[in-house]
Amino acid sequence: MTALDYQLVDADNHCFEPRDSFTRYIDPAFRDQAVHQEIRDDGKEWIMIGEQPLTFLPGHDLYDNVGKPGSLKEKLRRMKKTGEAEEFSIFEPVRPEYLDRDLRLDVMDAQNVEACLMFPSVGVTVEHFMATPEQCYANFHAFNRWIQDDWGFAYQNRIFAPPMMSLWDLDAAVAELEWVLGEGAKVIALRPGPQYGRSPSDPYFDPFWARLNEAGGSVAFHLTESGYNEMVSPYWGYEPNPSNFTMSAWQWTNCYGDRPIMETLSALVFENFFGRFPNITAVSVENGAEWAPYLVRLMNKMRGMGRNGPWIGGRLPARPTEIFAQHVLVTPYP
């Protein structure tokens, strides 16, 4: 392979959280609702959200033994051949650089990586399974304090670990945003999809986005369970909250990945989000990329078809393709 004459910026790097990433700083009033671990009847350590198991990650070891880098291709090849999901999972003991930012910088240097977005592995999966906004914000604030402790929101301007955000409650969202911006955050993480009955670019959320816009920050939409399985699957006869290992092919196609991010980004474009908040960049992370050419072509067409419909943020100043190219980044994940 030919060596590059420039350094890379990796927009989808991951760390692994320690077991106390949510409990270290949890408000004592919410300790019984915190994300924690518990050995259940099957003998496996489960991630729990309060008293409920995190069914999206059923009994996975995400603390001591984790997926070996580069093993996914082989795992998928064997799954295709045998139909077995977990038998060929290839794990290894967690490496020190998965947990330590200075050791990770050494690895980044060796890999010719100038900077990265550093996402958690459990933290991106939990919002859908929270019972109340109070539980959600208590856990996210505690988790964000852990991120700042162990990784930093912008460590040496090379490791950018986005704090986890939710728009479930506007006042709480603004308060958390103001705190993370004050601590130096440059990028925030928000799950793709509708935000509790509203588009993320609904003017209702303008106080939140105005603060991020003033700071010149970015919002990253990382692949996760965005609630589409629960919203859509029962109408088609499927389980509403399958694990990531037991989703059907239909659910993978229609409820996870492409659809949530396409709907999210098209909402931002059509609702003139970037016209109202031009300093914000939206980043799609781990949601695939095959949908991107189709989406921009479709948006160009449907802009005309919907010309007599409502334009929440005002009519667009340019073609959707141009707006997308200027304000949206997509990680080229397969």
Coordinates of N, CA and C in Angstrom, one line a residue, residues 9 89 91 96 133 151 158 193 227 236 264 271:
V9 N -7.8 12.2 9.2 CA -8.7 12.5 10.3 C -9.8 11.4 10.3
S89 N -17.7 -15.1 16.5 CA -17.3 -13.8 17.0 C -15.8 -14.0 17.5
F91 N -12.9 -12.4 19.5 CA -12.7 -11.5 20.6 C -11.2 -11.6 21.1
P96 N -4.9 -1.8 26.2 CA -4.8 -0.6 27.0 C -5.1 0.7 26.3
P133 N -37.3 11.3 30.8 CA -36.3 12.3 30.5 C -35.4 12.6 31.6
W151 N -11.2 11.1 28.7 CA -10.8 11.3 27.3 C -10.7 12.8 27.0
R158 N -6.7 16.8 19.3 CA -6.5 15.6 18.4 C -7.6 14.6 18.7
G193 N -32.9 10.4 13.8 CA -34.3 10.1 13.9 C -35.1 11.2 14.5
G227 N -35.1 3.8 17.5 CA -36.5 3.6 17.9 C -37.4 3.2 16.7
W236 N -45.4 -4.9 10.9 CA -45.0 -5.9 9.9 C -44.8 -7.3 10.5
T264 N -33.3 12.0 8.8 CA -32.8 13.1 9.6 C -32.1 14.1 8.8
E271 N -35.9 21.7 5.9 CA -36.4 22.6 6.9 C -35.4 23.8 7.1

